[in-house]
Amino acid sequence: MTATDLALAAYERAQEPKRLALIAGGHFDPYLDQFSLAEGAATEWFCEHLGDPLRRSSVVHRS
């Protein structure tokens, strides 16, 4: 989370590809009332850029 004006200014300066998730509400709403939206946007980003751990064919377990 960041201040809206700073986020929008950074978004405008960023080059493509880019995506911005805006969630209406107050400071704690992304963690409480709007958590499903915030969690969905974060999960989508992590899966797209870091890979979906549920789809990995090989998992290495170390003791």
Short mmCIF file of C-alpha atoms in Angstrom, two decimals:
data_model
loop_
_atom_site.label_atom_id
_atom_site.label_comp_id
_atom_site.label_asym_id
_atom_site.label_seq_id
_atom_site.Cartn_x
_atom_site.Cartn_y
_atom_site.Cartn_z
CA MET A 1 0.00 0.00 0.00
CA THR A 2 1.10 3.51 -0.73
CA ALA A 3 -0.35 6.98 -0.99
CA THR A 4 -2.58 7.19 -4.06
CA ASP A 5 -0.91 10.27 -5.55
CA LEU A 6 2.56 8.68 -5.29
CA ALA A 7 1.36 5.39 -6.75
CA LEU A 8 -0.36 7.08 -9.70
CA ALA A 9 2.70 9.24 -10.42
CA ALA A 10 4.98 6.18 -10.38
CA TYR A 11 2.55 4.26 -12.58
CA GLU A 12 2.52 7.05 -15.16
CA ARG A 13 6.34 7.08 -15.28
CA ALA A 14 6.64 3.30 -15.56
CA GLN A 15 7.15 1.67 -18.93
CA GLU A 16 5.03 -1.17 -20.29
CA PRO A 17 4.20 -3.79 -19.32
CA LYS A 18 2.53 -2.40 -16.25
CA ARG A 19 -0.60 -2.96 -14.21
CA LEU A 20 -2.03 -1.09 -11.25
CA ALA A 21 -4.57 -2.46 -8.79
CA LEU A 22 -6.63 0.25 -7.10
CA ILE A 23 -8.71 -0.76 -4.09
CA ALA A 24 -11.19 1.73 -2.72
CA GLY A 25 -11.32 2.33 1.01
CA GLY A 26 -9.30 3.50 3.93
CA HIS A 27 -5.86 2.52 5.15
CA PHE A 28 -6.80 -0.89 6.59
CA ASP A 29 -9.50 -1.88 4.06
CA PRO A 30 -7.14 -3.94 1.84
CA TYR A 31 -6.41 -6.05 4.91
CA LEU A 32 -9.98 -6.27 6.19
CA ASP A 33 -13.04 -5.36 4.10
CA GLN A 34 -11.33 -5.66 0.70
CA PHE A 35 -8.89 -8.46 1.50
CA SER A 36 -10.12 -10.77 -1.27
CA LEU A 37 -9.35 -8.10 -3.88
CA ALA A 38 -5.91 -7.33 -2.45
CA GLU A 39 -5.04 -11.00 -2.01
CA GLY A 40 -6.22 -11.80 -5.52
CA ALA A 41 -4.11 -9.05 -7.09
CA ALA A 42 -1.04 -10.08 -5.10
CA THR A 43 -1.49 -13.79 -5.86
CA GLU A 44 -1.92 -13.08 -9.56
CA TRP A 45 1.31 -11.03 -9.59
CA PHE A 46 3.30 -13.68 -7.73
CA CYS A 47 2.03 -16.49 -9.98
CA GLU A 48 2.75 -14.51 -13.14
CA HIS A 49 6.23 -13.36 -12.16
CA LEU A 50 7.47 -16.07 -9.80
CA GLY A 51 5.55 -19.09 -11.02
CA ASP A 52 2.64 -21.00 -9.60
CA PRO A 53 3.99 -23.38 -6.93
CA LEU A 54 0.93 -25.61 -7.30
CA ARG A 55 1.84 -26.28 -10.93
CA ARG A 56 5.50 -27.14 -10.38
CA SER A 57 6.23 -30.67 -11.50
CA SER A 58 9.26 -31.23 -9.30
CA VAL A 59 9.67 -30.17 -5.71
CA VAL A 60 12.93 -30.55 -3.86
CA HIS A 61 12.67 -31.30 -0.14
CA ARG A 62 15.79 -30.95 1.99
CA SER A 63 16.27 -31.99 5.58
#
